[in-house]
XYZ file of C-alpha atoms in Angstrom:
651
model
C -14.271 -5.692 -19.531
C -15.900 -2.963 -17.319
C -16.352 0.173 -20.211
C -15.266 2.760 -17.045
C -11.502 1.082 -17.321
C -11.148 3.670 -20.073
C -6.959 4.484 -18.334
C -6.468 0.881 -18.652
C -7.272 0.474 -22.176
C -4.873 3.732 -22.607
C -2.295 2.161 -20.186
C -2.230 -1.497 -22.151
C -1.470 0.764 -25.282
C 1.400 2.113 -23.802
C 2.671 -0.370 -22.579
C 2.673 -2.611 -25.592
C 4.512 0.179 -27.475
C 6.947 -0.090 -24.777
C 7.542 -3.835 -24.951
C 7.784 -3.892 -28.472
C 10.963 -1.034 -28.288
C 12.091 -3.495 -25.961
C 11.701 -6.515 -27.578
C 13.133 -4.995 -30.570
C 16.271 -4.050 -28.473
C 16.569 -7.466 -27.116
C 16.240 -9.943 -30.340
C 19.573 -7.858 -31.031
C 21.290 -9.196 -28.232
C 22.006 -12.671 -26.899
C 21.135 -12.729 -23.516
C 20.437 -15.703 -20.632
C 16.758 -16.584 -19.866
C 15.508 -14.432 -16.474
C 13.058 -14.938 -13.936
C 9.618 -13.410 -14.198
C 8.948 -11.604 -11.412
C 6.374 -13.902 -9.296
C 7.369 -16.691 -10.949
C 4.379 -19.620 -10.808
C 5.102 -23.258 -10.085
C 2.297 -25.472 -10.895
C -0.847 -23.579 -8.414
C 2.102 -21.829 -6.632
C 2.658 -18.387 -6.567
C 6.467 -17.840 -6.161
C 8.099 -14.876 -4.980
C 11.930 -14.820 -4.864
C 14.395 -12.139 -2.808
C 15.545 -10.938 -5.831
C 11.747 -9.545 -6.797
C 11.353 -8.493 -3.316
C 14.612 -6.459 -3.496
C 13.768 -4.716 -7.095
C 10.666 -3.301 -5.267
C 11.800 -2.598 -2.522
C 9.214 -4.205 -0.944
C 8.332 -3.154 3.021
C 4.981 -4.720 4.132
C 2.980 -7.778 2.118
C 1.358 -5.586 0.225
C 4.415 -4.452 -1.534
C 5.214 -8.661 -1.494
C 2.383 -9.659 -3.507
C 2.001 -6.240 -5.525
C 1.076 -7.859 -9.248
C -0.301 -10.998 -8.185
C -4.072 -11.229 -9.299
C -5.024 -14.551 -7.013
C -3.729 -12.660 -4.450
C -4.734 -9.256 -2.374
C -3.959 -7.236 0.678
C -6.498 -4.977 2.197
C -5.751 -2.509 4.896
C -3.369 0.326 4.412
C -0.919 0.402 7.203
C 0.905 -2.605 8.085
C -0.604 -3.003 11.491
C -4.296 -4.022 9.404
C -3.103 -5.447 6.623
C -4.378 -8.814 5.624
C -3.850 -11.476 2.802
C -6.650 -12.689 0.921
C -6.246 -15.761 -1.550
C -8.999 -15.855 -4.050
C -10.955 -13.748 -1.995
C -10.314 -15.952 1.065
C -8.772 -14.048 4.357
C -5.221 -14.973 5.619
C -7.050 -16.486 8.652
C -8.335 -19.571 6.308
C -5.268 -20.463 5.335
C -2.461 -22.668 6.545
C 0.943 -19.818 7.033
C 4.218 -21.048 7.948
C 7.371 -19.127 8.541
C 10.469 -21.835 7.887
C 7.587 -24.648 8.436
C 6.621 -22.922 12.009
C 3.056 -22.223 12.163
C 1.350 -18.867 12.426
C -2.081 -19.278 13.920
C -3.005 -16.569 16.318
C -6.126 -14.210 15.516
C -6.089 -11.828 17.562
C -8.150 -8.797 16.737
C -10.054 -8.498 13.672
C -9.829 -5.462 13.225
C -5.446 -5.881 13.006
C -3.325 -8.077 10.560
C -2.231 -11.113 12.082
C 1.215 -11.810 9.665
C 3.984 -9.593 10.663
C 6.480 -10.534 8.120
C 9.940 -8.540 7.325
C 10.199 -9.155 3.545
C 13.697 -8.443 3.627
C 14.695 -11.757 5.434
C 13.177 -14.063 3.206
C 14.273 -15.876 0.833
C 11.225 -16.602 -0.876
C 7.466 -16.271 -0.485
C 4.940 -19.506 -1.658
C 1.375 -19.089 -2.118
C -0.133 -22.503 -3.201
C -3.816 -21.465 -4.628
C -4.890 -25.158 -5.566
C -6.758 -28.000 -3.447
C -4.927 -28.523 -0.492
C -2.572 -31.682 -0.798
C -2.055 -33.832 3.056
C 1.051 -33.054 3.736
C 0.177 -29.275 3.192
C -0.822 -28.924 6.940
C -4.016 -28.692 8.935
C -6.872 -26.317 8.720
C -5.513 -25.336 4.796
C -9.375 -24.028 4.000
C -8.256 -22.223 1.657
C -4.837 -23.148 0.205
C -0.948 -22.054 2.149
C 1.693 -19.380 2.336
C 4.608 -20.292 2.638
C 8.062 -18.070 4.039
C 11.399 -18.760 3.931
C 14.252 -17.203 5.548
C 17.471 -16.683 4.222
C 20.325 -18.850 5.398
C 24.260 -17.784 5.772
C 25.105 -19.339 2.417
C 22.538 -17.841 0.372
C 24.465 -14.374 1.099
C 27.789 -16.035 1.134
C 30.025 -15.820 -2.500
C 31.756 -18.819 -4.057
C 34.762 -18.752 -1.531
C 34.120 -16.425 0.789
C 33.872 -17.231 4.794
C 33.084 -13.933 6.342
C 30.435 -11.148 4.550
C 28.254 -8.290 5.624
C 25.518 -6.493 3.948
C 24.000 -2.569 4.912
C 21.456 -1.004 2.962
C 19.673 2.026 3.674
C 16.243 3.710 1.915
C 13.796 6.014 2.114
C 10.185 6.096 0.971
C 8.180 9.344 0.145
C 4.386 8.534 0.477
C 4.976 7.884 4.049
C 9.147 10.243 4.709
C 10.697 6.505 6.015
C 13.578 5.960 6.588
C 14.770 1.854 6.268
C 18.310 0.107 7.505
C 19.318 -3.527 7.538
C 22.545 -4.914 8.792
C 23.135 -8.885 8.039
C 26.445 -10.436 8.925
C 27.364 -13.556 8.436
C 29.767 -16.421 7.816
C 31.312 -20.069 6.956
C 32.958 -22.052 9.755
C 34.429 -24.473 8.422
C 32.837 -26.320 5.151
C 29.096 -26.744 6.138
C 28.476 -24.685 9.191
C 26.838 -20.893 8.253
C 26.313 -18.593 10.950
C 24.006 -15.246 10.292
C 22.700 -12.237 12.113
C 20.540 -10.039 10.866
C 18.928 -6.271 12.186
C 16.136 -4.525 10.373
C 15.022 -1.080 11.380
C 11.843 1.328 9.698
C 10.405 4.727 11.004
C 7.724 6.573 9.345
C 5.417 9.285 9.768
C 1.677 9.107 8.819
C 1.490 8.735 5.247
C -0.231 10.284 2.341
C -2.665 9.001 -0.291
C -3.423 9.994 -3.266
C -3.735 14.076 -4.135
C -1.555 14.435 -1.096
C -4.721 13.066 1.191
C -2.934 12.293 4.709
C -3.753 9.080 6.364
C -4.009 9.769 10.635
C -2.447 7.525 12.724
C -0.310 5.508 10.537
C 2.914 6.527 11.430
C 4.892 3.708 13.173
C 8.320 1.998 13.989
C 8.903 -1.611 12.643
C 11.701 -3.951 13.320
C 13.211 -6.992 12.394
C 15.688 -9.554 14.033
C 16.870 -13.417 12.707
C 19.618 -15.034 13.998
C 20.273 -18.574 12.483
C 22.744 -21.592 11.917
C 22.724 -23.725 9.329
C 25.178 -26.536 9.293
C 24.147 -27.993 5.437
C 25.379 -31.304 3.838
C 27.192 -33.150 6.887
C 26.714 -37.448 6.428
C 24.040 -36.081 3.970
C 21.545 -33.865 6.735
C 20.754 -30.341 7.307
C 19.949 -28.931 10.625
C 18.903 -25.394 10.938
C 18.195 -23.621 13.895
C 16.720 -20.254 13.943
C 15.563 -17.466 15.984
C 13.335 -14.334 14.417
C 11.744 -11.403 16.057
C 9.234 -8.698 14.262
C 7.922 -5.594 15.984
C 5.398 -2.824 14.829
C 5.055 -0.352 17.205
C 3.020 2.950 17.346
C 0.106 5.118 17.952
C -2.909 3.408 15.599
C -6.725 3.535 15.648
C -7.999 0.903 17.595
C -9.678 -0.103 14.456
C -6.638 0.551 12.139
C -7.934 -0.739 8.755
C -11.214 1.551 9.141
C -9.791 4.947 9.671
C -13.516 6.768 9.470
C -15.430 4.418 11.588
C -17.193 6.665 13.955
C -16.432 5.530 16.966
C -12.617 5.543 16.497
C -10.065 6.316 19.173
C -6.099 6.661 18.810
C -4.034 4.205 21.067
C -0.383 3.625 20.985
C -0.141 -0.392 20.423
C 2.529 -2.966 19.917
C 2.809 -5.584 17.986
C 4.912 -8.759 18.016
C 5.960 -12.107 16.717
C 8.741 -14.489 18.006
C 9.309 -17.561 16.123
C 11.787 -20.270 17.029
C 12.164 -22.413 14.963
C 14.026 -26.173 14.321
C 14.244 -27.406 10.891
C 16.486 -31.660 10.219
C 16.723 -33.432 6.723
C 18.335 -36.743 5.960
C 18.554 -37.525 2.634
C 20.840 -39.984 2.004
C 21.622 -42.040 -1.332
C 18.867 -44.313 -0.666
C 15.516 -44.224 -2.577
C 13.648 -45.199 0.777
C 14.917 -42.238 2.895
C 14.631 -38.773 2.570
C 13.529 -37.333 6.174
C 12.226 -33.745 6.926
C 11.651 -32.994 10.447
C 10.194 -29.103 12.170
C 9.764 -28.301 15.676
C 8.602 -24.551 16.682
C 7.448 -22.339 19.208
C 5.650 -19.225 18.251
C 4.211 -16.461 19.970
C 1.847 -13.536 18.811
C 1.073 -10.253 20.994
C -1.092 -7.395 20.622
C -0.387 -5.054 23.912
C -2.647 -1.940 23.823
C -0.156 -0.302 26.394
C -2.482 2.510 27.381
C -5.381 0.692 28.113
C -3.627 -2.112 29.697
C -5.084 -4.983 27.389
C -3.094 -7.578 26.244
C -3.754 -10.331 23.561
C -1.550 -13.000 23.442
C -1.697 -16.592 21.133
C 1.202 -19.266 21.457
C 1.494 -22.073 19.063
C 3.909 -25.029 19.856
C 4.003 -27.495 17.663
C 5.686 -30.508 15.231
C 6.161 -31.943 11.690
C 7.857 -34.687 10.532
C 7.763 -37.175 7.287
C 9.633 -39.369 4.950
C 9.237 -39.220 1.335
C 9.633 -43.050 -0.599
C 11.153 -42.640 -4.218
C 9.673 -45.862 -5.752
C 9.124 -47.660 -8.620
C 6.329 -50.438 -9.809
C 7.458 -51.436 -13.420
C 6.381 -48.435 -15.440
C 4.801 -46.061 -12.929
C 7.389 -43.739 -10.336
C 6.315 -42.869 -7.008
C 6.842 -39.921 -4.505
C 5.216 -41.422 -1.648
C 5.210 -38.936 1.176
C 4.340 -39.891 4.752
C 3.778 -38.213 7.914
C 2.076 -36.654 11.367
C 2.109 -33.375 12.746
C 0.878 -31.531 15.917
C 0.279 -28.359 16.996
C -0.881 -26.855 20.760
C -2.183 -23.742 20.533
C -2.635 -21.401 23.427
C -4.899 -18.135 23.321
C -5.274 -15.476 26.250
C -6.590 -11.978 26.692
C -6.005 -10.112 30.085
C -6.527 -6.537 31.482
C -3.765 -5.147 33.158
C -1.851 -7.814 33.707
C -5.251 -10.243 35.654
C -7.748 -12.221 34.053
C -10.059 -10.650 31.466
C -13.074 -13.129 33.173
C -13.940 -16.484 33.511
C -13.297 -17.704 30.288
C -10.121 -15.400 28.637
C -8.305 -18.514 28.047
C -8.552 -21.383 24.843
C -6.491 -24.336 24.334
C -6.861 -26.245 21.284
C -4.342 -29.358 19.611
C -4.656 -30.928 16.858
C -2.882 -34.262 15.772
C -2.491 -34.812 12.162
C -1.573 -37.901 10.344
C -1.189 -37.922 6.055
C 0.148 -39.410 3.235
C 0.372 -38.273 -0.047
C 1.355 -40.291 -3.189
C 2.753 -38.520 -6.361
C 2.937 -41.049 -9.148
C 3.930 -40.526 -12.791
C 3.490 -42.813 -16.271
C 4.623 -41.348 -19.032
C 2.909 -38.238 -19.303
C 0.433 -38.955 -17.214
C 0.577 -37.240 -13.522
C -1.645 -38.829 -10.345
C -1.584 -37.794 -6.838
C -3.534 -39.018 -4.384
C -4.031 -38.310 -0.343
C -5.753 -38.338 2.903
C -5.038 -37.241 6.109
C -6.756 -38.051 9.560
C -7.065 -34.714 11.832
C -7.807 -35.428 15.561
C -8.910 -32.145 17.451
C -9.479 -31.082 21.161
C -10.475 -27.143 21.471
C -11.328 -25.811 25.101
C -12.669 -23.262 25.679
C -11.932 -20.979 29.090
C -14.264 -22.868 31.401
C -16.971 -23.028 29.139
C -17.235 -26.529 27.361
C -14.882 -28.533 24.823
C -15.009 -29.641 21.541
C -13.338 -32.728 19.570
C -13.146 -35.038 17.547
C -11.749 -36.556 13.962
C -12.150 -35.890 10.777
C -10.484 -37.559 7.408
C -9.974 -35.381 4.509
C -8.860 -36.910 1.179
C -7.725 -35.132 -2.090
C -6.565 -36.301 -5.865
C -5.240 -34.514 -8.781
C -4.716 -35.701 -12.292
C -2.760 -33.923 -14.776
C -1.533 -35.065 -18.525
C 0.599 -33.971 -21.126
C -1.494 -33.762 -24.222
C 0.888 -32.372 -26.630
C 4.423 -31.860 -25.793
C 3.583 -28.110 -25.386
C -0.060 -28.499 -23.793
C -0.805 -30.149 -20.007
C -4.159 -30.519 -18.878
C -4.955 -30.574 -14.914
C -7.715 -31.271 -12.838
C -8.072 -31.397 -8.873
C -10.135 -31.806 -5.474
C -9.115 -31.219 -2.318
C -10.594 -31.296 1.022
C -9.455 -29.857 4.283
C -10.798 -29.610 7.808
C -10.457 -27.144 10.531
C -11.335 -28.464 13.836
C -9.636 -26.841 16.640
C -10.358 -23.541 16.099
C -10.085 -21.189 19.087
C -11.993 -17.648 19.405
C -10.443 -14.111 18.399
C -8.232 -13.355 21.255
C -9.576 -9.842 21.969
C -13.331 -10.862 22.577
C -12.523 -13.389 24.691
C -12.925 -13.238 28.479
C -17.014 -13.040 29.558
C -19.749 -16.196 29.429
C -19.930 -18.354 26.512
C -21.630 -21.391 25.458
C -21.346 -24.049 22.369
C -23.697 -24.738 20.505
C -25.336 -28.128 20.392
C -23.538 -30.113 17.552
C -20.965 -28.168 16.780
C -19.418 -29.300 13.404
C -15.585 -28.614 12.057
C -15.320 -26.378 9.315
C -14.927 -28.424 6.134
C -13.696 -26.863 2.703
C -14.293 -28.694 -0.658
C -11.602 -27.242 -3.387
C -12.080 -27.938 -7.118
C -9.891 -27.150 -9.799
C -9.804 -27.584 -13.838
C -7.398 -25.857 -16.483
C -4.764 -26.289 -18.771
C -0.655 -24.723 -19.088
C 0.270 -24.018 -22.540
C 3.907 -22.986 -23.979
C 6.098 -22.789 -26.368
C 9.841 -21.976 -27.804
C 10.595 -20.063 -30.868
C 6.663 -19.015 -30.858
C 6.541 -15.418 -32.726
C 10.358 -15.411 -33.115
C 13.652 -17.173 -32.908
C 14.627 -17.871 -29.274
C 11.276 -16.165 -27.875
C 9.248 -17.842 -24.745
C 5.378 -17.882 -25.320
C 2.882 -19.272 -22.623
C -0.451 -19.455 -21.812
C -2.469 -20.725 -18.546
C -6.273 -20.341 -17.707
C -7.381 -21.893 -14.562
C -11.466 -22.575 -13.391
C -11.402 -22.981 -9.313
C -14.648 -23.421 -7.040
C -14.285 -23.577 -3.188
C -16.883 -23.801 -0.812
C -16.451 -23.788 3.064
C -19.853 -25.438 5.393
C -19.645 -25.437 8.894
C -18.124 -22.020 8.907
C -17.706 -21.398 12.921
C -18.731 -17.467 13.674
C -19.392 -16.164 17.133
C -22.060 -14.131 18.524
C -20.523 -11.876 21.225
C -23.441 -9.851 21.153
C -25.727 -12.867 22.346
C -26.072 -13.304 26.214
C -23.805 -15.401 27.311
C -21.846 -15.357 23.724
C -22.162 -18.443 21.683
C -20.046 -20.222 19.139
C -21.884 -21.580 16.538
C -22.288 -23.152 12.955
C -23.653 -20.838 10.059
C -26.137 -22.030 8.046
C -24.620 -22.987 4.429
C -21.656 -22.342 2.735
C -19.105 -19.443 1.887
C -18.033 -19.837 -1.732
C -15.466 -18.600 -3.668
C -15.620 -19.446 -7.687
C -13.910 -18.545 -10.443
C -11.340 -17.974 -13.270
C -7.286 -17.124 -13.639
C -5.387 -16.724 -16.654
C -2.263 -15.383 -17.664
C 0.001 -14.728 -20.916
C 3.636 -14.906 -21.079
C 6.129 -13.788 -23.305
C 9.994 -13.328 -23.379
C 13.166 -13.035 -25.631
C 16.178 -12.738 -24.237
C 16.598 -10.689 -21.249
C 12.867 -8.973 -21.796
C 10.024 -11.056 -19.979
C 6.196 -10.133 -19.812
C 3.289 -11.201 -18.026
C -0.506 -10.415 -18.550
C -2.446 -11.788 -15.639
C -6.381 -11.945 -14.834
C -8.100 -13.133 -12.274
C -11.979 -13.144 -11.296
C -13.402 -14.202 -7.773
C -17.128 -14.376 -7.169
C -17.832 -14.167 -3.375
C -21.399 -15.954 -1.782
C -21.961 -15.900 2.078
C -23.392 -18.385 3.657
C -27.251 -17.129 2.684
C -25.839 -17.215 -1.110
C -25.773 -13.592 -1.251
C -23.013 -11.956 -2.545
C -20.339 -11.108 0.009
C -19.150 -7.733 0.973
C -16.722 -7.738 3.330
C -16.983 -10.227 6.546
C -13.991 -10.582 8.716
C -12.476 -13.879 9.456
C -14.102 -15.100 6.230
C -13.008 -13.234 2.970
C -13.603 -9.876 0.858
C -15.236 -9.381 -2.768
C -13.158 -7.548 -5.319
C -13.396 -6.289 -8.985
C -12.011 -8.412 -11.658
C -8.181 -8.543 -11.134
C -5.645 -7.461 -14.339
C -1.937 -7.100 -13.699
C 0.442 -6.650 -16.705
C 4.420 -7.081 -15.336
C 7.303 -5.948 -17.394
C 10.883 -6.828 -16.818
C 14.224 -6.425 -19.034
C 17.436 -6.827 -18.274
C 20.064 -4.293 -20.172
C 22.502 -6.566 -21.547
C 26.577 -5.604 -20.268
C 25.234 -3.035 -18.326
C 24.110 -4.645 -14.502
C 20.374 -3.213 -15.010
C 17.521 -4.285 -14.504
C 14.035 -2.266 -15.084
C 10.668 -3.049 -14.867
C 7.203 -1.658 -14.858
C 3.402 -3.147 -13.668
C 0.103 -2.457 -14.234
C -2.429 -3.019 -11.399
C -6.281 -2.559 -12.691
C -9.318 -3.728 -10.870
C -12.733 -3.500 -12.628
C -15.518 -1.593 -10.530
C -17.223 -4.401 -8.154
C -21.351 -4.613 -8.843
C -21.620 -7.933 -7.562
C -22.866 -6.449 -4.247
C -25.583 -7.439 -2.026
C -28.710 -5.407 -2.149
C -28.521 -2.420 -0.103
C -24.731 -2.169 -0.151
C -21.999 0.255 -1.985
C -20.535 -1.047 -5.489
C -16.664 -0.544 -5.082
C -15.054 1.675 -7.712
C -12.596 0.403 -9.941
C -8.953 1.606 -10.080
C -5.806 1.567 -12.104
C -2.292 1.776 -10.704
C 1.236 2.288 -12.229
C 4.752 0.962 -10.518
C 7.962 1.381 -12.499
C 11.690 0.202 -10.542
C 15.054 0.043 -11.920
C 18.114 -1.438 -10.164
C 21.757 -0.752 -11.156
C 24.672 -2.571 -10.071
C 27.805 -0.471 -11.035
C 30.437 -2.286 -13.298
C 33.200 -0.425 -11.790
C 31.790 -1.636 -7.816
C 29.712 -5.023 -8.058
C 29.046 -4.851 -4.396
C 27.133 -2.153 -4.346
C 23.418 -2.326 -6.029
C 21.074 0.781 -6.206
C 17.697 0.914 -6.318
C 14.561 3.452 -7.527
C 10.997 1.967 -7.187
C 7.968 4.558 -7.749
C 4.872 2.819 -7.028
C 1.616 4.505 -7.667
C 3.513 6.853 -10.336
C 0.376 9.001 -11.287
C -0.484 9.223 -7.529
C -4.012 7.988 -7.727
C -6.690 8.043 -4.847
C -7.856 4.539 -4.162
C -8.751 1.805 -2.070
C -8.220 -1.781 -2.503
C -11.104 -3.733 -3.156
C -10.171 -6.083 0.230
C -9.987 -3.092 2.560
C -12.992 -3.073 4.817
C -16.069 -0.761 3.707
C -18.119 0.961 5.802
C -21.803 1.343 5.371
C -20.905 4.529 4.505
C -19.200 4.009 1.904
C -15.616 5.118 3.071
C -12.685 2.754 2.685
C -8.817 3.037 4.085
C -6.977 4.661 1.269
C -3.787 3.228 -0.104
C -0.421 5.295 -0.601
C -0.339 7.646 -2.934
C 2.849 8.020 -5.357
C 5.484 6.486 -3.318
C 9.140 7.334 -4.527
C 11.780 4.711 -3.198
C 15.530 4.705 -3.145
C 17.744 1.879 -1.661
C 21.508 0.931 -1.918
C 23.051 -2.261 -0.929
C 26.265 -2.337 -0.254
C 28.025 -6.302 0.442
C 31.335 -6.094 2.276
């Protein structure tokens, strides 16, 4: 470890003398197992409401806060981004209830505008991409899911309503949701759901003000969700998020010179179709999506509007079979996506060639076979692509990608695993807000091809270090490198798409420790990501492609006070100084964060639930690693100590 870390060393002491008062506490008590908080399934990364709601979580930073394979970079909502093992959000495959989310639009803005309160749960899947994960997965998937009437519903009742209000310090918000919702009938749920967040310009660290990152955000879902009728589910839903307000141009680099202040909205519409037949048959079990979603970024001042629409399909069966000795989840399917990308000034054209249309048809199957304690699956899936390009030229063609993973129980406490995983991205249309003026394609232009590897080993055990104690151990080696890489060169005259030369790679290590009695969980996590551009150098930060960061530790607490309705918890966020930098560029300096919540449901009133979340406690002045940096030197800063209160109240 990086000798600078000297608060983390201090911090891990603490901490430890914290769990073991805790764990003491807890061996006294008989309590049920709980849920880690970002609990991980396999390579997923899985992040329930009930975490979301203990942090009080607004933006995706506050989603993934404590997740080491994961960052966010960017400070204020409007330019945050999601990075997977270095890899920006844009190389992955991100669905919102299976709908696709594929517009880029600036890159100098985020392109996910999520409401964490509606979901039910978040998914990041870090490991080779399977076929029925979706085109273009370079990089792995995220995964959203809303919440449906019944998840809010209790045992017996038809007709519920939840309000909760908070307020947040770093940045004096103010938060409301309304959800109401009901049961008609036995199967048919019915909710609607309001979000609403104002907030002024917040402040960093040693009370550091951040310009321009005040904003309004809101959130809107209605769905229906008539569950278990002649064994199908058919969902139907509707979801609107807003961010509104006057932001940089450039809002994730605050101190770039040139910078102006513009008041901009940004929007997302999803609609979205979700049908599953699974009836008692071992050869059925049906999962159908349609969707239509549309992204906007409308600099209202100025007149100029960005706009991406994505219509689009899935559908597959999955075959429960059996040959002698050896089970099979055979999974077939196709999707299809049309995707629809336009820039215009003032309402007219933006030029001769503000408009791209790309589709791509998908067809995969995936088998998932067990023996024993021996795990195989195996895929392919055939991607045909068609990307136009204003009325410059077009672009197709087909590409297979296959993928296999192999896994074994070697002791009945100790799995080994081992994977590969290719995906292709085709149909790839330009950033939205360049678009418009003269452009050619380069001669040959290839897909983008990623190559995923993956080798490690899950380890636990039950009455480890004590009776009744949970003890567990993972360490994962991953290498992923992306050729064909498509950048364009707006610069050039006319502009040109075109291959780079080489790869981008991203190698390296996760691990984690866990440990739990009782109600009292712990996590230690560490993750390390090595960055190389296409040249081999290390990589700083390059938009559209990925960011380097500092070795990765989290350390997550959670206990649950037995009799008592509470539930506190505390995480450590460290990130070793980056000098894996490219010569002539800034090292980034390493950082060490504290977040402590605590949530209370009173015995005397078990529909109300209140909550405190401090994140940053000690207020420190930093930036994260996958915020852009300038030449120089300057970085958005995150929030400083952020004090949070929320109450829930469920009628």
């Amino acid at each position: 470890m990086n000798p600078r870390l000297h608060p983390l060393k201090a911090a891990m002491l603490t901490a430890s003398a914290i769990s073991l008062g805790l764990a003491n506490q807890v061996m006294a008590n008989e309590l049920d197992t709980i849920v880690v908080t970002g609990e991980r399934l396999g390579d997923e990364v899985v992040i329930t409401d009930q975490d979301i709601a203990q942090r009080q979580a607004r933006d995706l930073e506050d989603l993934f806060r404590g997740e080491p394979s994961v960052d966010v970079g960017g400070g204020v909502a409007i330019g945050q981004k999601v990075y997977v093992r270095g890899l920006e959000d844009t190389n992955l495959n991100v669905t919102v209830d299976g709908a696709r989310q594929g517009g880029y639009l600036f890159h100098h803005t985020g392109r996910l505008t999520i409401d964490p309160a509606l979901l039910k749960r978040a998914e990041v899947d870090t490991g080779p991409a399977t076929a029925d994960d979706g085109p273009g997965a370079l990089g792995g998937s995220v995964r959203f899911e809303t919440k449906d009437a019944q998840d809010l519903l209790k045992p017996g009742q038809d007709l519920g309503a939840r309000v909760s209000v908070g307020t947040e310090s770093a940045a004096d918000a103010f938060s409301g949701t309304t959800a109401v919702y009901g049961r008609l009938g036995e199967n048919l749920g019915l909710l609607g759901y309001v979000s609403g967040r104002n907030s002024d310009d917040y402040e960093a660290g040693d009370d550091d003000v951040q310009p321009q990152t005040a904003g309004q955000q809101r959130g809107y879902l209605l769905k229906m969700s008539l569950l278990d009728v002649n064994d199908q589910d058919l969902r139907l839903s509707a979801e609107r998020t807003t961010d509104h307000g006057s932001y940089f141009t450039r809002p994730h680099m605050p101190s770039f010179s040139s910078q102006e202040a513009t008041y901009q909205e940004m929007e997302r519409e999803t609609f979205t179709l979700n049908h599953a037949w699974h009836p008692s048959n071992e050869l059925i079990d049906t999962r159908a999506t349609l969707y239509h979603t549309t992204q906007e970024l409308d600099r209202v001042e100025s007149g100029s509007e960005s706009r991406s629409t994505d219509i689009g399909g899935d559908v597959r069966n999955t075959f429960h079979l059996d040959t002698g000795p050896v089970s099979h989840r055979l999974t077939a399917g196709m999707d299809y996506y049309e995707q629809e990308t336009r820039r215009t000034n003032e309402g007219a054209s933006a030029g001769p060639n503000d408009e791209d249309t790309s589709r791509n048809l998908g067809a995969y199957v995936q088998n998932r076979m067990s023996l024993g304690a021996w795990e195989l699956s195996v895929g392919a899936r055939l991607d045909d692509y068609k990307t136009e390009y204003g009325q410059a030229d077009s672009v197709s063609g087909s590409e297979v990608s296959p993928n296999a993973r192999l896994s074994v129980d070697a002791t009945d406490n100790l799995t080994l695993h081992a994977g590969y995983g290719e995906a292709v991205r085709g149909a790839k249309a330009r950033e939205v807000m360049l678009i418009g003026d003269d452009v050619t394609i380069a001669d040959g232009l290839e897909p983008e091809r990623s190559r995923q590897r993956e080798i490690g080993l899950d380890w636990h055990q039950q009455d480890a270090l004590t009776q009744g104690d949970r003890l567990g151990f993972a360490l994962t080696g991953f290498d992923t490198d992306i050729e064909n890489y498509q950048a364009y060169d707006r610069r050039s005259d006319p502009a040109v798409l075109y291959n780079l030369d080489g790869e981008v790679e991203s190698r390296g290590y996760e691990a984690s420790l866990d440990w739990g009695v009782g109600g009292y969980d712990t996590r230690l996590g560490y993750a390390k990501t090595v960055m190389k551009n296409s040249e081999g150098n290390p990589l700083g930060d390059e938009m559209g492609i990925g960011a380097s960061t500092g070795d990765k530790w989290t350390w997550d607490h959670q206990y649950r006070v037995p009799n008592r309705g509470i539930t506190l918890g505390y995480t450590l966020n460290a990130v070793e100084r980056l000098e894996r930098v490219a010569e002539g560029d800034d090292e980034k300096p390493g950082y060490v964060t504290h977040d402590i919540r605590a949530q209370w449901t009173p015995a005397a009133n078990e529909n109300l639930t209140l909550t405190l979340a401090v994140n940053n406690v000690f207020d420190k002045q930093y930036s994260d690693h996958s915020s852009f940096l300038l030449s120089s030197g300057s970085s958005v800063m995150e929030p400083g100590r952020d004090i949070r209160l929320g109450a829930n109240y469920v009628f």
